[in-house]
Amino acid sequence: MRPLAFFLLLVSGVAAAPSKFCSTPTSLPTVDLGYEIHQAISFNETGQYYNFSNIRYARPPTGELRFTAPQPPVKNCETIQKGDTGSSCPQALAEWYACNLALQKQVIKSYSECGKHLIPPPDPLEREDCLFLDVIAPRAAFDNPSKKVPVMVWIYGGGYAFGRKGLDGDPSGLIERSKEVDPDGRGVIFVTFNYRGGAFGFLSGPNVRANGTANVGLLDQRLALEWVQDNIHLFGGDKNRVTVLGQSAGGGSIMHQITAYGGLRGRVPFQQAIIQSPGIPLLPGNKQQDDLLQDFLGRLNVSTIQEARQIPYEALYKANADMVAISPQGTFTWAPGPDGSFVPALPGTLLAQGGFDKSVKIMTAFNHNETEYFTSRDNVNNTVFVDNLRATFPGAQNSVIEYISKKLYPPVFYGSQPYKDFFTRAKLSLAEAGFVCNTHYLQKAFSRLGSTYGYKFSVPLSFHGLDVFYTFFNGPSEVVPASASPVALMLQRYLVSFALTGKPNAHAEVDMPVYGSKKQLLELTTGSLDIITDSSNNER
């Protein structure tokens, strides 16, 4: 396995289970997309589904299209596209993240061994021409499309800096659960896609808006979702029954899609959303966004975005990777920033103001122990805590830092606070600011409009991202042992039931409650399923 792909499997916590394919290329079906004819790359005999892999959904974002909104593909019907060449968008990892994962996996023994050497070299599959998607279509749906089936679209996470389609796992388990839950046994179609990350996807600020397009990674996502609306019927899918789901930056991306344009440009290109541990970094104001841009351009020895479009890809890759490598603890440097258009403000603000698509049905989730490996072990006193706050929230006024450190998370360890020492204090502050509060914003906004659902993932060790193993469960593994298989299967049934019916409780042992005025969630542990009150509904 190539080094970066292997490392990303390690840090994402999910290794895709191998599937057995036996069909020959000549026996596989094709789909006429209007701009190209695409052939399935394989047929899974066990799961009875076709895999249409590496379908182009946008032109190569290179040259003059670099740092601009994605453009629809150019028509090319001369040859049948087989999708046999994979790709991922340029990747970048932070040293702190690589270090903490290496410690967790016992690759190294102490922080003294940390360094950039833990970040693997580029994978040969990484390139700018990366805007492709995969469609996994059950044979029953594809071969008989008269009754179209629901669609689940996965948006991967990765700190808005790394990740790629297919990395988080094989959707065979989800598709199988969907067939079990679906009375017709047809199940769902599964789609996932690449989008630009890091500096390639998330430049923002006034100078970007004047000379390019901000947040093009979000626009990649929107174009892929619109592609689903335009084309999924060709695979047997129902464009009016699309559920997007995503974790971490993928969940945060869904929040940005729901609040796009402040909700003023009609409905989003999906009907439902499952939002797991949504990550929304608090990217600061215009000055800080422009400072990042100038740092990036300076590393390229250019002064404008237009000049950067002429720079060789290798130089841009290095500049982006170097900036992400030195990201402050808990961050990855780049993230969506307010741009006056697609992102008029951060999602939490827009949700509070009513600036979002109110037609979407939602399910939210967060983990019990989100930030174990986001939190520095150097948090041993209040000075370090405050210094880390300043690094995490650059540009925050002293009064804000003081309020966070003294009022929201005071250094009191005598039982009156939900933490016992400086480390758990830092861990809680990062978890709430980075992930948990975002689910609260969603529930507060949407539960007023109708029935919403949510769950808390408390299966040991409940690290950020561990639930992705369970989402893509395909049988017991080192991460999901046989003892945890029942809860993995149940989680999948909740997810596919929501996609199929808008409610999560078909085939449920314990019904996931409506969030409602009681602020109720379902808590998943290895041994039980319990109804609890949402802990994020607190004064902080």
PDB file of N, CA and C in Angstrom, residues 199 233-234 254 459:
ATOM      1  N   ALA A 199      -5.001  24.651   0.800  1.00  0.00           N
ATOM      2  CA  ALA A 199      -4.950  25.894   0.034  1.00  0.00           C
ATOM      3  C   ALA A 199      -5.598  25.741  -1.335  1.00  0.00           C
ATOM      4  N   HIS A 233     -30.752   9.262 -11.538  1.00  0.00           N
ATOM      5  CA  HIS A 233     -31.844   8.436 -12.082  1.00  0.00           C
ATOM      6  C   HIS A 233     -31.329   7.416 -13.089  1.00  0.00           C
ATOM      7  N   LEU A 234     -30.190   7.715 -13.712  1.00  0.00           N
ATOM      8  CA  LEU A 234     -29.618   6.793 -14.693  1.00  0.00           C
ATOM      9  C   LEU A 234     -29.107   5.512 -14.040  1.00  0.00           C
ATOM     10  N   ILE A 254     -21.463  19.704   5.446  1.00  0.00           N
ATOM     11  CA  ILE A 254     -22.918  19.620   5.292  1.00  0.00           C
ATOM     12  C   ILE A 254     -23.586  20.824   5.946  1.00  0.00           C
ATOM     13  N   VAL A 459     -19.262   4.199  22.625  1.00  0.00           N
ATOM     14  CA  VAL A 459     -18.553   2.922  22.602  1.00  0.00           C
ATOM     15  C   VAL A 459     -17.085   3.183  22.909  1.00  0.00           C
TER      16      VAL A 459
END
